[in-house]
Amino acid sequence: MPIAIEMSFAFRAQQPTDVLLQFEAAAIPEQQLSNTRTSLSDSPHIARIPAQDTIGERIWVRAEGRFEASYTATASIERVAGTLDELGAVPMRNLPGEAAPYLFDSRYCPADRFQSFIDAEFADRSGGALVATLHDWIAKNFTYTPGSSGPNTNALDSFVERRGVCRDYAHMLITFARAAGIPARFVSAYAPDVSPPDFHALAEVFLEDPAQPEGGAWYLVDATNMSKPDQVVKIGVGRDAADVSFLTSFGPTEFLEKHVSVRQE
Amino acid sequence: MPIAIEMSFAFRAQQPTDVLLQFEAAAIPEQQLSNTRTSLSDSPHIARIPAQDTIGERIWVRAEGRFEASYTATASIERVAGTLDELGAVPMRNLPGEAAPYLFDSRYCPADRFQSFIDAEFADRSGGALVATLHDWIAKNFTYTPGSSGPNTNALDSFVERRGVCRDYAHMLITFARAAGIPARFVSAYAPDVSPPDFHALAEVFLEDPAQPEGGAWYLVDATNMSKPDQVVKIGVGRDAADVSFLTSFGPTEFLEKHVSVRQE
Amino acid sequence: MPIAIEMSFAFRAQQPTDVLLQFEAAAIPEQQLSNTRTSLSDSPHIARIPAQDTIGERIWVRAEGRFEASYTATASIERVAGTLDELGAVPMRNLPGEAAPYLFDSRYCPADRFQSFIDAEFADRSGGALVATLHDWIAKNFTYTPGSSGPNTNALDSFVERRGVCRDYAHMLITFARAAGIPARFVSAYAPDVSPPDFHALAEVFLEDPAQPEGGAWYLVDATNMSKPDQVVKIGVGRDAADVSFLTSFGPTEFLEKHVSVRQE
Amino acid sequence: MPIAIEMSFAFRAQQPTDVLLQFEAAAIPEQQLSNTRTSLSDSPHIARIPAQDTIGERIWVRAEGRFEASYTATASIERVAGTLDELGAVPMRNLPGEAAPYLFDSRYCPADRFQSFIDAEFADRSGGALVATLHDWIAKNFTYTPGSSGPNTNALDSFVERRGVCRDYAHMLITFARAAGIPARFVSAYAPDVSPPDFHALAEVFLEDPAQPEGGAWYLVDATNMSKPDQVVKIGVGRDAADVSFLTSFGPTEFLEKHVSVRQE
């Protein structure tokens, strides 16, 4: 079942300002895109660069005055959604250079500080079974609370206050997974059934790939339970939300509006 | 003048523990290595993976009991040490995918929070001249104070307390540069004249490359003034210290000793 | 010239909840109150207790459903507003037990961390002249920005981001003063010309009292410059905003509305 | 059984520095002191002031060069050590002005952030039974780890890392209790069996007093389980450790040594 995406946002820059955008569905094998259309306000300079891990693209624009971006696309997802419980961990010595950086602390995910907690509470599990348990712990203990977090809220804050929005849920799961020695990254995405409608955020963990005995693969995990992995349209990935914001401004801008619609057709 | 490196460290793991090491000088064009010798305690599994931006390598080991690593090498540096003041900024639209991630906030470098400070104090400068000014601001206002910082100290802490060690100085400069829209990364290195002798940490900023009108290059900056760019032997790079620790343990270990000697021959 | 105060607010508690209120002008010698009228929704338990330093009162209520509080009063201020510049510091050995606790770190004022900054930038001044300089530093470097701070914002955050609202300005001044060895406390108040109209927050510093050679007195300082000390109607004092909130709820409540009007008659 | 205390410490101030000391056992009804002897290095100014809640005294000294303080005393404790489990909470409306400030957030105890956790995990208990449960939670989940915390470590840090020393244990219990609406304060003390020998820190909670139907009383709780309430010799109390340090220096000092011996005779 294809997924139809319609998205637009607008902001205002009083003076010429460099802005980095990332809002298009990524052209990667697991998602087939059609009818894509990106529309941007006039800008003296527009440049596209590959985004992190070459998943998706970022767009540099130079904005002045009101600036609008809009995007429509239809995506068909062909993603193998493994049952986490049955997947083993990739032995650390087999972690490739691509996955190892996702073990380290990042802006919103100070994983190192959670080693004691993880060791004390979850030492009896590993790999996908551990990730499933971490997912359930967050789902059980967190309350989805729009407005409760902000741009400075990290996983330590969320852990104490036990609430947040999708980005905070993703940060918590990523932090826990890394503390347990499992590479984990942040995924920005479109997904149906996200309420209120908006960009969505999930985690992705690196576990064994039954198809490659010595290798591994990334698996989506949504601690909010709002999306299903086979309906998630990935925009981009990163260490955490700092890497895949839909809008990063290098100067003062005023955000005006945003509309996101994602429907299963 | 070649630089002679001798380094060793030891730690103890009570139970089998995965540890990621990164301590060898990177085999990159700007530094010619000879007489290199790496020695590690016996381990059931040793695996090398490319480190960040393919600068240097990381080594996975599985340690149990006392574990020792030692390294010797001689390095000849052929690095163009430009005068920062004369280098312009790379226009953001020309920043390649490789450099853009070094604009984002990382574990120890919450750059976004410093935009007001940078705008208010340094708005009249840009590019290399701005980096030189930021370097001088730190050198003037910070006091090098061994023991004053720890594994949780970020650039916000250092900014307020105005003190730290080389890693804190590097984090501060990286944070300031990113807040000003200049990509900046963390460099772990060997350098003579570091006092007390230890691994060293510096920043690297991405500015225009006079040899490539449309491109850019990375330039070393040492806010501590302890090293000279043409005597720095790079080990690896990362978003910040979280990415290039010489030892990252995924389980409890007891650190025992470390010896670092770096001499100009 | 008397100052006329009209204030009301309302909140809702889904279940019986203990709430501590503090919104009445304090009955202290320096402010003569008339026509005071306090009105509260019905509550099974209402109890008044003296507030901090016996300045003003706190009111315990047990709220359920919609709860409203309103207050009107007219205040005449007879406060000696000394010229800060001419007041010396009270030697620490003469600081009374009443003032000494206001040297210590509190929730929003981690003064200890600012000793290096204060010593480096302001070592040539002391007493009232130093306070005036600290006031001017904040007034010059901070931007009054409604919405930029929240309940977790402390003086360290404000110092880095250089912005905030009246409570953040007060926290910054208190933090600086304590770091310089000058007792400082937080004052909740009504004042005309506060924009937008709301409760106001200021700092108070303990300096010498020309009338008592061996003693000292508290002096109001408003880093926002929105109020004049001889027009400030004090509600209460505390270590910082944690101590003198107009509403502290010990259970979940939904805040509904607030109206504050303060006019010079 | 009397408790014999011997304590000494020394520090050095390069230039004349004001220092506030608090190390003597408090002269309060519940502890009878004999053979007390306080010895201080010469100081041009020594002044005693009442400490917080008039429990104990603080001593101002002006130090230059090496400064030593020593203290010996014998204390007999006559404290009613109630069984926490049987004590009810004091209804908030009955909390006196003396106890209410100990509900608020302080430097190391950001209680407000823990309301969700307390409500979710411990909603079925109240009063002394809740305090006992909180004590047991900390005792079970925390690991006593000398060196793991520092002067900036607050209860949020300890909660995440699940370790610390006596001061961190006390901060955690105080934070939890306040989040549950129970006034709690920090107690600095001498106690036998503290290992390694040092000043000790505990919490004190305000619960009903069976002897005064409408009132309440303070009860000692030691989350580390190292001391027994009837062997604790109180030095002073405060919001948290920021208020009752044995040495608070208002200028740079170098700490040299400390010896604490507390024995049951």
PDB file of C-alpha atoms in Angstrom, chain A residues 44-190:
ATOM      1  CA  PRO A  44      20.242  33.076  -4.869  1.00  0.00           C
ATOM      2  CA  HIS A  45      21.977  29.808  -4.005  1.00  0.00           C
ATOM      3  CA  ILE A  46      20.591  26.331  -3.739  1.00  0.00           C
ATOM      4  CA  ALA A  47      22.924  23.379  -3.367  1.00  0.00           C
ATOM      5  CA  ARG A  48      22.255  19.749  -2.608  1.00  0.00           C
ATOM      6  CA  ILE A  49      24.692  17.603  -0.692  1.00  0.00           C
ATOM      7  CA  PRO A  50      24.491  13.971   0.344  1.00  0.00           C
ATOM      8  CA  ALA A  51      23.193  13.557   3.871  1.00  0.00           C
ATOM      9  CA  GLN A  52      24.607  11.351   6.606  1.00  0.00           C
ATOM     10  CA  ASP A  53      25.555   7.802   5.565  1.00  0.00           C
ATOM     11  CA  THR A  54      24.440   8.896   2.050  1.00  0.00           C
ATOM     12  CA  ILE A  55      20.817   8.387   3.095  1.00  0.00           C
ATOM     13  CA  GLY A  56      18.860  11.249   1.552  1.00  0.00           C
ATOM     14  CA  GLU A  57      20.035  14.731   0.726  1.00  0.00           C
ATOM     15  CA  ARG A  58      20.380  18.054   2.469  1.00  0.00           C
ATOM     16  CA  ILE A  59      19.600  21.301   0.681  1.00  0.00           C
ATOM     17  CA  TRP A  60      21.470  24.555   1.325  1.00  0.00           C
ATOM     18  CA  VAL A  61      19.429  27.665   0.668  1.00  0.00           C
ATOM     19  CA  ARG A  62      20.057  31.308   1.301  1.00  0.00           C
ATOM     20  CA  ALA A  63      16.833  32.788   2.593  1.00  0.00           C
ATOM     21  CA  GLU A  64      15.671  36.359   2.895  1.00  0.00           C
ATOM     22  CA  GLY A  65      12.138  37.402   3.781  1.00  0.00           C
ATOM     23  CA  ARG A  66       9.427  34.751   3.759  1.00  0.00           C
ATOM     24  CA  PHE A  67      10.714  31.387   2.562  1.00  0.00           C
ATOM     25  CA  GLU A  68       8.517  28.411   1.752  1.00  0.00           C
ATOM     26  CA  ALA A  69       9.285  24.772   1.111  1.00  0.00           C
ATOM     27  CA  SER A  70       6.766  22.204  -0.009  1.00  0.00           C
ATOM     28  CA  TYR A  71       7.054  18.564  -0.917  1.00  0.00           C
ATOM     29  CA  THR A  72       4.786  15.827  -2.218  1.00  0.00           C
ATOM     30  CA  ALA A  73       5.624  12.218  -2.941  1.00  0.00           C
ATOM     31  CA  THR A  74       4.219   8.743  -2.971  1.00  0.00           C
ATOM     32  CA  ALA A  75       6.325   5.994  -1.424  1.00  0.00           C
ATOM     33  CA  SER A  76       6.110   2.229  -1.569  1.00  0.00           C
ATOM     34  CA  ILE A  77       7.999   0.525   1.237  1.00  0.00           C
ATOM     35  CA  GLU A  78       9.702  -2.834   0.756  1.00  0.00           C
ATOM     36  CA  ARG A  79      11.401  -3.248   4.070  1.00  0.00           C
ATOM     37  CA  VAL A  80      12.049  -6.496   5.862  1.00  0.00           C
ATOM     38  CA  ALA A  81      10.624  -5.958   9.321  1.00  0.00           C
ATOM     39  CA  GLY A  82      12.328  -8.649  11.354  1.00  0.00           C
ATOM     40  CA  THR A  83      11.047  -9.755  14.709  1.00  0.00           C
ATOM     41  CA  LEU A  84      13.498  -8.071  17.034  1.00  0.00           C
ATOM     42  CA  ASP A  85      13.313 -10.807  19.623  1.00  0.00           C
ATOM     43  CA  GLU A  86      14.933 -13.337  17.351  1.00  0.00           C
ATOM     44  CA  LEU A  87      17.879 -11.234  16.233  1.00  0.00           C
ATOM     45  CA  GLY A  88      21.222 -11.607  17.940  1.00  0.00           C
ATOM     46  CA  ALA A  89      23.737  -8.863  18.624  1.00  0.00           C
ATOM     47  CA  VAL A  90      26.599  -8.415  16.198  1.00  0.00           C
ATOM     48  CA  PRO A  91      29.762  -9.278  18.138  1.00  0.00           C
ATOM     49  CA  MET A  92      31.613  -6.024  18.645  1.00  0.00           C
ATOM     50  CA  ARG A  93      34.697  -7.256  16.800  1.00  0.00           C
ATOM     51  CA  ASN A  94      32.468  -7.617  13.731  1.00  0.00           C
ATOM     52  CA  LEU A  95      30.995  -4.125  13.910  1.00  0.00           C
ATOM     53  CA  PRO A  96      31.997  -2.338  10.714  1.00  0.00           C
ATOM     54  CA  GLY A  97      33.432   1.170  10.615  1.00  0.00           C
ATOM     55  CA  GLU A  98      30.020   2.367   9.488  1.00  0.00           C
ATOM     56  CA  ALA A  99      28.279   1.176  12.661  1.00  0.00           C
ATOM     57  CA  ALA A 100      30.901   1.816  15.360  1.00  0.00           C
ATOM     58  CA  PRO A 101      30.382   5.623  15.543  1.00  0.00           C
ATOM     59  CA  TYR A 102      26.793   4.950  16.573  1.00  0.00           C
ATOM     60  CA  LEU A 103      28.085   3.525  19.840  1.00  0.00           C
ATOM     61  CA  PHE A 104      29.402   6.892  20.979  1.00  0.00           C
ATOM     62  CA  ASP A 105      27.763   9.625  23.015  1.00  0.00           C
ATOM     63  CA  SER A 106      26.110  12.393  21.022  1.00  0.00           C
ATOM     64  CA  ARG A 107      24.451  15.734  21.809  1.00  0.00           C
ATOM     65  CA  TYR A 108      21.189  14.337  23.115  1.00  0.00           C
ATOM     66  CA  CYS A 109      22.301  10.794  23.939  1.00  0.00           C
ATOM     67  CA  PRO A 110      24.876  10.683  26.786  1.00  0.00           C
ATOM     68  CA  ALA A 111      24.872   6.891  26.741  1.00  0.00           C
ATOM     69  CA  ASP A 112      27.952   6.456  28.876  1.00  0.00           C
ATOM     70  CA  ARG A 113      26.089   7.692  31.939  1.00  0.00           C
ATOM     71  CA  PHE A 114      23.496   4.936  31.659  1.00  0.00           C
ATOM     72  CA  GLN A 115      25.839   1.931  31.800  1.00  0.00           C
ATOM     73  CA  SER A 116      25.081   1.274  35.490  1.00  0.00           C
ATOM     74  CA  PHE A 117      21.340   1.421  34.928  1.00  0.00           C
ATOM     75  CA  ILE A 118      21.454  -0.904  31.931  1.00  0.00           C
ATOM     76  CA  ASP A 119      23.783  -3.351  33.654  1.00  0.00           C
ATOM     77  CA  ALA A 120      21.634  -3.418  36.777  1.00  0.00           C
ATOM     78  CA  GLU A 121      18.237  -3.756  35.131  1.00  0.00           C
ATOM     79  CA  PHE A 122      18.773  -5.636  31.878  1.00  0.00           C
ATOM     80  CA  ALA A 123      21.930  -7.739  32.245  1.00  0.00           C
ATOM     81  CA  ASP A 124      20.068 -10.943  31.459  1.00  0.00           C
ATOM     82  CA  ARG A 125      19.283  -9.981  27.878  1.00  0.00           C
ATOM     83  CA  SER A 126      21.176  -9.091  24.731  1.00  0.00           C
ATOM     84  CA  GLY A 127      20.712  -8.269  21.075  1.00  0.00           C
ATOM     85  CA  GLY A 128      17.198  -7.914  19.706  1.00  0.00           C
ATOM     86  CA  ALA A 129      15.566  -9.321  22.833  1.00  0.00           C
ATOM     87  CA  LEU A 130      17.244  -6.586  24.847  1.00  0.00           C
ATOM     88  CA  VAL A 131      16.141  -3.908  22.382  1.00  0.00           C
ATOM     89  CA  ALA A 132      12.568  -5.191  22.602  1.00  0.00           C
ATOM     90  CA  THR A 133      12.766  -5.005  26.391  1.00  0.00           C
ATOM     91  CA  LEU A 134      14.162  -1.466  26.278  1.00  0.00           C
ATOM     92  CA  HIS A 135      11.355  -0.493  23.904  1.00  0.00           C
ATOM     93  CA  ASP A 136       8.768  -1.899  26.288  1.00  0.00           C
ATOM     94  CA  TRP A 137      10.344  -0.180  29.292  1.00  0.00           C
ATOM     95  CA  ILE A 138      10.044   3.208  27.584  1.00  0.00           C
ATOM     96  CA  ALA A 139       6.541   2.513  26.286  1.00  0.00           C
ATOM     97  CA  LYS A 140       5.436   1.566  29.791  1.00  0.00           C
ATOM     98  CA  ASN A 141       7.170   4.309  31.777  1.00  0.00           C
ATOM     99  CA  PHE A 142       6.974   7.329  29.479  1.00  0.00           C
ATOM    100  CA  THR A 143       3.947   9.541  28.888  1.00  0.00           C
ATOM    101  CA  TYR A 144       3.681  11.164  25.467  1.00  0.00           C
ATOM    102  CA  THR A 145       3.394  14.843  26.362  1.00  0.00           C
ATOM    103  CA  PRO A 146       3.518  17.462  23.590  1.00  0.00           C
ATOM    104  CA  GLY A 147       5.172  20.645  24.817  1.00  0.00           C
ATOM    105  CA  SER A 148       7.032  18.995  27.673  1.00  0.00           C
ATOM    106  CA  SER A 149      10.443  19.101  26.006  1.00  0.00           C
ATOM    107  CA  GLY A 150      12.500  21.590  24.032  1.00  0.00           C
ATOM    108  CA  PRO A 151      15.655  21.976  21.978  1.00  0.00           C
ATOM    109  CA  ASN A 152      17.895  21.463  25.021  1.00  0.00           C
ATOM    110  CA  THR A 153      16.148  18.359  26.374  1.00  0.00           C
ATOM    111  CA  ASN A 154      18.485  15.369  26.316  1.00  0.00           C
ATOM    112  CA  ALA A 155      17.930  11.720  27.200  1.00  0.00           C
ATOM    113  CA  LEU A 156      19.010  12.341  30.773  1.00  0.00           C
ATOM    114  CA  ASP A 157      16.244  14.914  31.182  1.00  0.00           C
ATOM    115  CA  SER A 158      13.693  12.595  29.595  1.00  0.00           C
ATOM    116  CA  PHE A 159      14.776   9.676  31.768  1.00  0.00           C
ATOM    117  CA  VAL A 160      14.144  11.682  34.922  1.00  0.00           C
ATOM    118  CA  GLU A 161      10.910  13.348  33.808  1.00  0.00           C
ATOM    119  CA  ARG A 162       9.627  10.223  32.014  1.00  0.00           C
ATOM    120  CA  ARG A 163       7.860  12.090  29.267  1.00  0.00           C
ATOM    121  CA  GLY A 164       8.458  13.742  25.927  1.00  0.00           C
ATOM    122  CA  VAL A 165       7.578  13.556  22.257  1.00  0.00           C
ATOM    123  CA  CYS A 166       8.748  11.198  19.519  1.00  0.00           C
ATOM    124  CA  ARG A 167      12.209  12.690  19.334  1.00  0.00           C
ATOM    125  CA  ASP A 168      12.673  12.217  23.075  1.00  0.00           C
ATOM    126  CA  TYR A 169      11.441   8.623  22.896  1.00  0.00           C
ATOM    127  CA  ALA A 170      13.920   7.966  20.100  1.00  0.00           C
ATOM    128  CA  HIS A 171      16.759   9.582  22.054  1.00  0.00           C
ATOM    129  CA  MET A 172      15.958   7.460  25.084  1.00  0.00           C
ATOM    130  CA  LEU A 173      15.993   4.219  23.123  1.00  0.00           C
ATOM    131  CA  ILE A 174      19.199   5.169  21.289  1.00  0.00           C
ATOM    132  CA  THR A 175      20.866   6.057  24.572  1.00  0.00           C
ATOM    133  CA  PHE A 176      19.872   2.804  26.234  1.00  0.00           C
ATOM    134  CA  ALA A 177      20.977   0.724  23.231  1.00  0.00           C
ATOM    135  CA  ARG A 178      24.397   2.378  23.029  1.00  0.00           C
ATOM    136  CA  ALA A 179      24.876   1.951  26.786  1.00  0.00           C
ATOM    137  CA  ALA A 180      24.310  -1.758  26.146  1.00  0.00           C
ATOM    138  CA  GLY A 181      26.893  -1.826  23.344  1.00  0.00           C
ATOM    139  CA  ILE A 182      24.404  -1.863  20.472  1.00  0.00           C
ATOM    140  CA  PRO A 183      24.917   0.764  17.739  1.00  0.00           C
ATOM    141  CA  ALA A 184      21.838   2.970  17.428  1.00  0.00           C
ATOM    142  CA  ARG A 185      20.975   5.939  15.257  1.00  0.00           C
ATOM    143  CA  PHE A 186      18.212   8.505  14.879  1.00  0.00           C
ATOM    144  CA  VAL A 187      15.803   8.363  11.939  1.00  0.00           C
ATOM    145  CA  SER A 188      13.712  11.272  10.720  1.00  0.00           C
ATOM    146  CA  ALA A 189      10.690  10.025   8.783  1.00  0.00           C
ATOM    147  CA  TYR A 190       7.190  10.399   7.452  1.00  0.00           C
TER     148      TYR A 190
END
